[in-house]
mmCIF file of C-alpha atoms in Angstrom:
data_model
loop_
_atom_site.group_PDB
_atom_site.id
_atom_site.type_symbol
_atom_site.label_atom_id
_atom_site.label_comp_id
_atom_site.label_asym_id
_atom_site.label_seq_id
_atom_site.Cartn_x
_atom_site.Cartn_y
_atom_site.Cartn_z
ATOM 1 C CA MET A 1 97.465 94.361 76.222
ATOM 2 C CA ILE A 2 97.528 93.033 79.784
ATOM 3 C CA GLN A 3 101.006 94.350 80.578
ATOM 4 C CA PRO A 4 100.196 98.019 79.653
ATOM 5 C CA PHE A 5 97.016 97.834 81.722
ATOM 6 C CA ILE A 6 98.926 96.571 84.776
ATOM 7 C CA LYS A 7 101.388 99.462 84.288
ATOM 8 C CA ILE A 8 98.465 101.900 84.280
ATOM 9 C CA ARG A 9 97.227 100.393 87.558
ATOM 10 C CA CYS A 10 100.689 100.789 89.108
ATOM 11 C CA LYS A 11 100.811 104.444 88.037
ATOM 12 C CA GLN A 12 97.352 105.014 89.545
ATOM 13 C CA ILE A 13 98.519 103.523 92.845
ATOM 14 C CA LEU A 14 101.654 105.705 92.838
ATOM 15 C CA ARG A 15 99.549 108.795 92.075
ATOM 16 C CA ALA A 16 97.222 107.964 94.973
ATOM 17 C CA THR A 17 100.102 107.435 97.408
ATOM 18 C CA ASN A 18 101.679 110.770 96.439
ATOM 19 C CA GLY A 19 98.737 112.528 98.075
ATOM 20 C CA LEU A 20 99.171 110.679 101.363
ATOM 21 C CA GLY A 21 102.493 112.140 102.439
ATOM 22 C CA LEU A 22 105.709 110.401 103.502
ATOM 23 C CA PHE A 23 104.677 109.743 107.115
ATOM 24 C CA ARG A 24 101.384 108.106 106.127
ATOM 25 C CA ILE A 25 103.079 105.997 103.462
ATOM 26 C CA ILE A 26 105.637 104.725 106.002
ATOM 27 C CA PHE A 27 102.830 104.064 108.468
ATOM 28 C CA LEU A 28 100.801 102.130 105.880
ATOM 29 C CA ILE A 29 103.848 100.077 104.838
ATOM 30 C CA GLY A 30 104.485 99.155 108.467
ATOM 31 C CA LEU A 31 100.806 98.404 108.975
ATOM 32 C CA PHE A 32 100.786 96.225 105.863
ATOM 33 C CA GLY A 33 103.652 94.225 107.325
ATOM 34 C CA ILE A 34 101.756 93.745 110.594
ATOM 35 C CA ILE A 35 98.621 92.691 108.692
ATOM 36 C CA VAL A 36 100.545 90.138 106.638
ATOM 37 C CA PHE A 37 102.079 88.774 109.847
ATOM 38 C CA GLY A 38 98.618 88.543 111.432
ATOM 39 C CA LEU A 39 97.317 86.798 108.319
ATOM 40 C CA PHE A 40 100.268 84.415 108.469
ATOM 41 C CA MET A 41 99.410 83.508 112.073
ATOM 42 C CA GLN A 42 95.695 83.087 111.339
ATOM 43 C CA THR A 43 96.244 80.759 108.372
ATOM 44 C CA ALA A 44 98.353 78.430 110.509
ATOM 45 C CA LYS A 45 95.219 77.080 112.240
ATOM 46 C CA THR A 46 92.535 75.179 110.369
ATOM 47 C CA PRO A 47 89.347 76.944 111.607
ATOM 48 C CA ASN A 48 90.909 80.406 111.416
ATOM 49 C CA SER A 49 92.326 79.787 107.961
ATOM 50 C CA TYR A 50 88.846 79.079 106.596
ATOM 51 C CA LEU A 51 87.516 82.312 108.125
ATOM 52 C CA ALA A 52 90.430 84.301 106.717
ATOM 53 C CA VAL A 53 89.858 82.922 103.225
ATOM 54 C CA CYS A 54 86.091 83.580 103.396
ATOM 55 C CA ALA A 55 86.628 87.173 104.548
ATOM 56 C CA TYR A 56 89.329 87.774 101.921
ATOM 57 C CA MET A 57 87.119 86.422 99.136
ATOM 58 C CA MET A 58 84.196 88.551 100.302
ATOM 59 C CA ILE A 59 86.344 91.658 99.999
ATOM 60 C CA ILE A 60 87.366 90.622 96.460
ATOM 61 C CA MET A 61 83.696 90.009 95.690
ATOM 62 C CA MET A 62 82.760 93.482 96.939
ATOM 63 C CA ILE A 63 85.468 95.003 94.740
ATOM 64 C CA GLN A 64 84.117 93.134 91.712
ATOM 65 C CA VAL A 65 80.540 94.222 92.384
ATOM 66 C CA LYS A 66 81.441 97.868 93.106
ATOM 67 C CA ARG A 67 84.010 98.536 90.355
ATOM 68 C CA MET A 68 82.784 100.823 87.582
ATOM 69 C CA ASP A 69 85.250 99.923 84.816
ATOM 70 C CA LYS A 70 83.914 96.492 83.843
ATOM 71 C CA GLN A 71 82.110 97.877 80.782
ATOM 72 C CA PHE A 72 85.230 99.836 79.783
ATOM 73 C CA LEU A 73 87.334 96.666 79.955
ATOM 74 C CA LYS A 74 84.814 94.731 77.861
ATOM 75 C CA ILE A 75 84.848 97.368 75.115
ATOM 76 C CA HIS A 76 88.601 97.959 74.898
ATOM 77 C CA PHE A 77 90.042 94.544 75.778
ATOM 78 C CA ILE A 78 89.201 91.185 74.246
ATOM 79 C CA ASN A 79 90.494 89.301 77.285
ATOM 80 C CA SER A 80 88.899 91.562 79.935
ATOM 81 C CA LYS A 81 88.204 88.682 82.329
ATOM 82 C CA LEU A 82 91.836 87.636 82.164
ATOM 83 C CA ILE A 83 92.805 91.160 83.249
ATOM 84 C CA LEU A 84 90.429 90.932 86.215
ATOM 85 C CA LEU A 85 91.855 87.518 87.061
ATOM 86 C CA MET A 86 95.391 88.943 87.016
ATOM 87 C CA GLU A 87 94.416 91.881 89.247
ATOM 88 C CA TYR A 88 92.659 89.745 91.834
ATOM 89 C CA SER A 89 95.490 87.201 91.797
ATOM 90 C CA LEU A 90 97.916 89.995 92.678
ATOM 91 C CA LEU A 91 95.619 91.146 95.487
ATOM 92 C CA VAL A 92 95.481 87.678 97.060
ATOM 93 C CA THR A 93 99.232 87.061 96.739
ATOM 94 C CA PRO A 94 99.850 87.505 100.516
ATOM 95 C CA LEU A 95 97.112 84.974 101.262
ATOM 96 C CA PHE A 96 98.527 82.577 98.670
ATOM 97 C CA ILE A 97 101.998 82.742 100.213
ATOM 98 C CA CYS A 98 100.670 82.159 103.735
ATOM 99 C CA LEU A 99 98.534 79.177 102.720
ATOM 100 C CA ILE A 100 101.303 77.575 100.654
ATOM 101 C CA PHE A 101 103.770 77.983 103.531
ATOM 102 C CA HIS A 102 101.348 76.230 105.889
ATOM 103 C CA LYS A 103 100.607 73.590 103.226
ATOM 104 C CA GLN A 104 96.895 74.412 103.105
ATOM 105 C CA TRP A 105 96.564 72.986 99.592
ATOM 106 C CA THR A 106 92.779 72.608 99.609
ATOM 107 C CA LEU A 107 92.241 76.259 100.474
ATOM 108 C CA THR A 108 94.875 77.354 97.950
ATOM 109 C CA ILE A 109 93.078 75.546 95.144
ATOM 110 C CA SER A 110 89.699 76.817 96.345
ATOM 111 C CA ILE A 111 90.947 80.414 96.100
ATOM 112 C CA ILE A 112 91.891 79.897 92.447
ATOM 113 C CA VAL A 113 88.430 78.454 91.757
ATOM 114 C CA LEU A 114 86.642 81.243 93.647
ATOM 115 C CA ILE A 115 88.552 84.004 91.857
ATOM 116 C CA SER A 116 87.723 82.362 88.516
ATOM 117 C CA LEU A 117 84.044 82.486 89.496
ATOM 118 C CA ILE A 118 84.170 86.040 90.867
ATOM 119 C CA VAL A 119 85.513 87.525 87.602
ATOM 120 C CA ASN A 120 82.329 86.286 85.910
ATOM 121 C CA VAL A 121 80.060 88.145 88.324
ATOM 122 C CA ASP A 122 78.531 91.108 86.544
ATOM 123 C CA PHE A 123 75.393 92.602 88.014
ATOM 124 C CA LYS A 124 73.679 94.871 85.518
ATOM 125 C CA SER A 125 73.194 98.273 87.100
ATOM 126 C CA ARG A 126 69.778 99.806 86.572
ATOM 127 C CA GLN A 127 68.976 103.473 86.687
ATOM 128 C CA LYS A 128 65.628 102.778 88.311
ATOM 129 C CA SER A 129 65.593 103.877 91.947
ATOM 130 C CA LEU A 130 64.229 101.554 94.585
ATOM 131 C CA ASN A 131 62.207 103.590 97.058
ATOM 132 C CA THR A 132 60.355 101.688 99.747
ATOM 133 C CA ALA A 133 58.797 102.360 103.138
ATOM 134 C CA ILE A 134 62.074 101.233 104.725
ATOM 135 C CA GLN A 135 63.890 104.310 103.363
ATOM 136 C CA GLY A 136 61.134 106.437 104.880
ATOM 137 C CA LEU A 137 61.946 105.040 108.341
ATOM 138 C CA ILE A 138 65.585 106.145 108.035
ATOM 139 C CA PRO A 139 66.104 109.702 109.377
ATOM 140 C CA SER A 140 66.787 112.305 106.711
ATOM 141 C CA SER A 141 69.998 113.308 108.473
ATOM 142 C CA CYS A 142 71.415 109.853 107.742
ATOM 143 C CA PHE A 143 71.435 110.266 103.960
ATOM 144 C CA GLU A 144 74.337 107.794 103.650
ATOM 145 C CA TRP A 145 72.062 104.995 104.828
ATOM 146 C CA LYS A 146 69.176 106.165 102.621
ATOM 147 C CA SER A 147 71.402 106.085 99.550
ATOM 148 C CA GLY A 148 73.163 102.855 100.522
ATOM 149 C CA VAL A 149 69.961 100.978 101.356
ATOM 150 C CA ARG A 150 68.422 102.106 98.067
ATOM 151 C CA LYS A 151 71.242 100.341 96.212
ATOM 152 C CA THR A 152 71.655 97.259 98.403
ATOM 153 C CA LEU A 153 68.200 96.699 99.936
ATOM 154 C CA VAL A 154 67.490 93.472 98.048
ATOM 155 C CA LEU A 155 70.837 91.892 99.021
ATOM 156 C CA MET A 156 70.654 93.073 102.637
ATOM 157 C CA PHE A 157 67.078 91.864 103.040
ATOM 158 C CA ALA A 158 67.922 88.496 101.447
ATOM 159 C CA PHE A 159 70.863 87.906 103.806
ATOM 160 C CA TRP A 160 68.806 89.098 106.789
ATOM 161 C CA ILE A 161 65.976 86.645 106.007
ATOM 162 C CA ILE A 162 68.446 83.804 105.389
ATOM 163 C CA GLY A 163 70.067 84.535 108.749
ATOM 164 C CA LEU A 164 66.755 84.409 110.610
ATOM 165 C CA GLY A 165 65.575 81.321 108.739
ATOM 166 C CA THR A 166 68.759 79.363 109.453
ATOM 167 C CA SER A 167 69.449 80.713 112.952
ATOM 168 C CA PHE A 168 69.332 77.174 114.384
ATOM 169 C CA PHE A 169 72.757 76.611 112.740
ATOM 170 C CA VAL A 170 75.441 77.924 115.060
ATOM 171 C CA GLY A 171 77.461 79.568 112.274
ATOM 172 C CA SER A 172 74.579 81.120 110.351
ATOM 173 C CA ILE A 173 73.944 84.330 112.317
ATOM 174 C CA PRO A 174 77.646 85.209 112.812
ATOM 175 C CA VAL A 175 78.294 84.872 109.064
ATOM 176 C CA VAL A 176 75.211 86.904 108.089
ATOM 177 C CA LEU A 177 76.002 89.562 110.704
ATOM 178 C CA PHE A 178 79.517 89.816 109.287
ATOM 179 C CA ILE A 179 78.174 90.218 105.731
ATOM 180 C CA LEU A 180 75.664 92.867 106.814
ATOM 181 C CA GLY A 181 78.485 94.637 108.653
ATOM 182 C CA ILE A 182 80.405 95.037 105.398
ATOM 183 C CA PHE A 183 77.632 96.996 103.627
ATOM 184 C CA PRO A 184 77.918 100.205 105.730
ATOM 185 C CA PHE A 185 81.563 100.538 104.675
ATOM 186 C CA THR A 186 80.338 101.394 101.178
ATOM 187 C CA PHE A 187 77.812 103.939 102.507
ATOM 188 C CA TYR A 188 80.546 106.346 103.599
ATOM 189 C CA GLU A 189 82.810 106.148 100.536
ATOM 190 C CA LYS A 190 81.996 109.538 99.041
ATOM 191 C CA CYS A 191 81.923 112.873 100.862
ATOM 192 C CA GLU A 192 78.768 114.968 100.668
ATOM 193 C CA PRO A 193 78.547 118.513 99.230
ATOM 194 C CA ILE A 194 79.259 121.446 101.547
ATOM 195 C CA GLN A 195 75.579 122.455 101.457
ATOM 196 C CA MET A 196 74.557 119.177 103.105
ATOM 197 C CA LEU A 197 77.234 119.689 105.735
ATOM 198 C CA LEU A 198 75.940 123.161 106.547
ATOM 199 C CA ALA A 199 72.254 122.151 106.491
ATOM 200 C CA TYR A 200 72.471 120.878 110.096
ATOM 201 C CA GLU A 201 73.459 124.350 111.359
ATOM 202 C CA LYS A 202 75.293 122.693 114.244
ATOM 203 C CA GLY A 203 78.847 122.732 115.568
ATOM 204 C CA THR A 204 81.556 120.189 114.848
ATOM 205 C CA ASN A 205 81.233 118.139 118.051
ATOM 206 C CA TRP A 206 77.453 117.825 117.700
ATOM 207 C CA PHE A 207 77.803 116.859 114.059
ATOM 208 C CA LEU A 208 80.299 114.030 114.661
ATOM 209 C CA ILE A 209 78.478 112.656 117.713
ATOM 210 C CA HIS A 210 75.160 112.773 115.844
ATOM 211 C CA LYS A 211 76.614 110.870 112.881
ATOM 212 C CA ILE A 212 78.008 108.161 115.157
ATOM 213 C CA LYS A 213 74.867 107.964 117.310
ATOM 214 C CA ILE A 214 72.413 107.632 114.420
ATOM 215 C CA HIS A 215 74.597 104.995 112.757
ATOM 216 C CA ILE A 216 74.709 102.920 115.954
ATOM 217 C CA VAL A 217 70.904 103.129 116.237
ATOM 218 C CA LEU A 218 70.349 102.003 112.629
ATOM 219 C CA PHE A 219 72.853 99.141 112.669
ATOM 220 C CA THR A 220 71.610 97.993 116.087
ATOM 221 C CA THR A 221 68.048 97.930 114.743
ATOM 222 C CA LEU A 222 69.282 95.734 111.899
ATOM 223 C CA SER A 223 71.316 93.440 114.158
ATOM 224 C CA ILE A 224 69.145 92.952 117.266
ATOM 225 C CA PRO A 225 66.618 90.506 115.698
ATOM 226 C CA LEU A 226 69.495 88.347 114.431
ATOM 227 C CA ILE A 227 71.249 88.389 117.808
ATOM 228 C CA ILE A 228 68.019 87.511 119.647
ATOM 229 C CA ALA A 229 67.386 84.608 117.229
ATOM 230 C CA PHE A 230 70.906 83.316 117.891
ATOM 231 C CA LEU A 231 70.441 83.557 121.654
ATOM 232 C CA LEU A 232 67.174 81.580 121.486
ATOM 233 C CA PHE A 233 68.881 78.589 119.868
ATOM 234 C CA HIS A 234 72.400 78.909 121.326
ATOM 235 C CA PRO A 235 72.188 80.637 124.727
ATOM 236 C CA ASP A 236 75.456 79.030 125.859
ATOM 237 C CA LYS A 237 77.315 80.820 123.031
ATOM 238 C CA TRP A 238 75.793 84.273 123.634
ATOM 239 C CA TYR A 239 79.188 85.958 123.504
ATOM 240 C CA ILE A 240 79.783 85.183 119.789
ATOM 241 C CA PRO A 241 77.260 87.640 118.225
ATOM 242 C CA VAL A 242 77.768 90.160 121.062
ATOM 243 C CA ILE A 243 81.523 90.362 120.517
ATOM 244 C CA GLU A 244 81.035 90.425 116.731
ATOM 245 C CA TYR A 245 78.507 93.260 117.026
ATOM 246 C CA PHE A 246 80.949 95.186 119.225
ATOM 247 C CA ILE A 247 83.767 94.735 116.677
ATOM 248 C CA LEU A 248 81.538 95.815 113.778
ATOM 249 C CA ILE A 249 80.339 98.952 115.566
ATOM 250 C CA ASN A 250 83.907 99.937 116.406
ATOM 251 C CA SER A 251 84.941 99.450 112.780
ATOM 252 C CA HIS A 252 81.996 101.519 111.527
ATOM 253 C CA ILE A 253 82.735 104.398 113.907
ATOM 254 C CA TYR A 254 86.328 104.331 112.717
ATOM 255 C CA VAL A 255 85.193 104.572 109.072
ATOM 256 C CA ILE A 256 82.924 107.551 109.840
ATOM 257 C CA LEU A 257 85.745 109.387 111.605
ATOM 258 C CA THR A 258 88.142 108.539 108.785
ATOM 259 C CA LYS A 259 85.733 110.003 106.240
ATOM 260 C CA TYR A 260 85.567 113.376 107.986
ATOM 261 C CA ALA A 261 89.247 113.401 108.935
ATOM 262 C CA PHE A 262 89.994 113.488 105.187
ATOM 263 C CA PHE A 263 86.780 115.277 104.163
ATOM 264 C CA GLN A 264 86.796 116.729 100.657
ATOM 265 C CA PRO A 265 83.400 117.881 99.326
ATOM 266 C CA ASN A 266 81.949 115.825 96.464
ATOM 267 C CA SER A 267 84.914 113.463 96.239
ATOM 268 C CA LYS A 268 86.450 110.213 97.439
ATOM 269 C CA SER A 269 89.566 110.947 99.472
ATOM 270 C CA SER A 270 92.494 108.617 98.768
ATOM 271 C CA GLY A 271 93.588 109.025 102.387
ATOM 272 C CA ALA A 272 90.176 107.977 103.702
ATOM 273 C CA GLN A 273 90.112 104.955 101.389
ATOM 274 C CA ALA A 274 93.623 103.860 102.381
ATOM 275 C CA PHE A 275 93.048 104.171 106.128
ATOM 276 C CA GLY A 276 89.482 102.895 105.792
ATOM 277 C CA LEU A 277 90.874 99.509 104.804
ATOM 278 C CA ILE A 278 92.194 99.162 108.346
ATOM 279 C CA GLY A 279 88.613 99.152 109.612
ATOM 280 C CA ALA A 280 87.752 96.307 107.240
ATOM 281 C CA ILE A 281 90.850 94.407 108.322
ATOM 282 C CA GLY A 282 89.820 94.876 111.964
ATOM 283 C CA MET A 283 86.694 92.863 111.159
ATOM 284 C CA ILE A 284 88.811 90.030 109.792
ATOM 285 C CA ILE A 285 91.631 90.084 112.366
ATOM 286 C CA PRO A 286 90.191 91.317 115.704
ATOM 287 C CA VAL A 287 93.667 91.808 117.206
ATOM 288 C CA PHE A 288 93.758 95.089 115.263
ATOM 289 C CA ILE A 289 90.818 96.487 117.242
ATOM 290 C CA PRO A 290 93.142 98.294 119.755
ATOM 291 C CA LEU A 291 94.836 99.960 116.770
ATOM 292 C CA ILE A 292 91.418 101.010 115.462
ATOM 293 C CA TRP A 293 90.640 102.539 118.871
ATOM 294 C CA LEU A 294 93.861 104.554 118.856
ATOM 295 C CA LEU A 295 93.352 105.723 115.290
ATOM 296 C CA SER A 296 89.704 106.574 116.029
ATOM 297 C CA ILE A 297 90.831 108.939 118.787
ATOM 298 C CA ARG A 298 93.413 110.450 116.427
ATOM 299 C CA PHE A 299 90.905 110.853 113.601
ATOM 300 C CA TYR A 300 88.254 112.306 115.912
ATOM 301 C CA PHE A 301 90.468 115.279 116.666
ATOM 302 C CA LYS A 302 91.574 115.436 113.030
ATOM 303 C CA SER A 303 87.894 115.436 111.964
ATOM 304 C CA ARG A 304 87.184 118.309 114.337
ATOM 305 C CA GLU A 305 90.109 120.257 112.945
ATOM 306 C CA ASN A 306 89.062 119.543 109.367
ATOM 307 C CA LEU A 307 85.345 120.295 109.842
ATOM 308 C CA ASN A 308 85.952 123.475 111.830
ATOM 309 C CA PHE A 309 86.864 125.138 108.537
ATOM 310 C CA TYR A 310 83.275 124.564 107.338
ATOM 311 C CA LEU A 311 81.290 124.615 110.618
ATOM 312 C CA ASN A 312 83.166 127.270 112.574
ATOM 313 C CA ASP A 313 80.180 129.662 112.434
ATOM 314 C CA TYR A 314 78.103 127.174 114.457
ATOM 315 C CA ASN A 315 80.712 126.309 117.099
#
């Protein structure tokens, strides 16, 4: 039963790529090659290889937590966890090859162990909404954050408290800041209905700038206490959280622009998801930040062109 399921996954990938167009597919193939090369270079050094593995495993963990077909697999397949293990093993193949080439045997074995643990993670989703005073502090215009925080508040708050409580460790705040920086990527996965787009009654430029501005304010509010705590204990290494914050903000802006460049009401655009991965990769391999800047400029104008169809009356 595993082989037919893998074939279904391959057909789903091919169907998704058909909607991207030839130019975008060629671009993504070339970009994938550059990413693999960057990963190959990062895994050659011992400290960087550990960071690359941690970031890669966190992405796999996020996929496991977010995927909606776990119950379907349990019902229809006896060996559902084996299917998940096969899928995640295929996803980490580039990392496997790089680590084996550089003879990083400890990390290679640790990946196998971590994937085996990740497939057993199964958070039970509850229909009960979590509404707190924190959601009330978030502006109504930033509904992505309201919805995202409602789903992830407990995890975000736990990591935030752990970061503050262990800020005397030099690596604590950077790791927690990185984890918190991943959450907003999931906030902008799905496009809102047209009615919510029109509710602002503002033009395209105002709309995009407002979205970026309010996101920067919210993420800065979340990050500043952690950065200050780091500076109190490690003033000589002030540049670490500052540079990380800068990289995260750039990646988030890129994701927002990508969402509206491929905006489709009430749906998840395959183009936005494919190009959105570049923003996540920019967090792992900072050398891709210049590429994110260039694509952000491209997607800003593409977002304007796309949103003008809906907001032209307010321009």
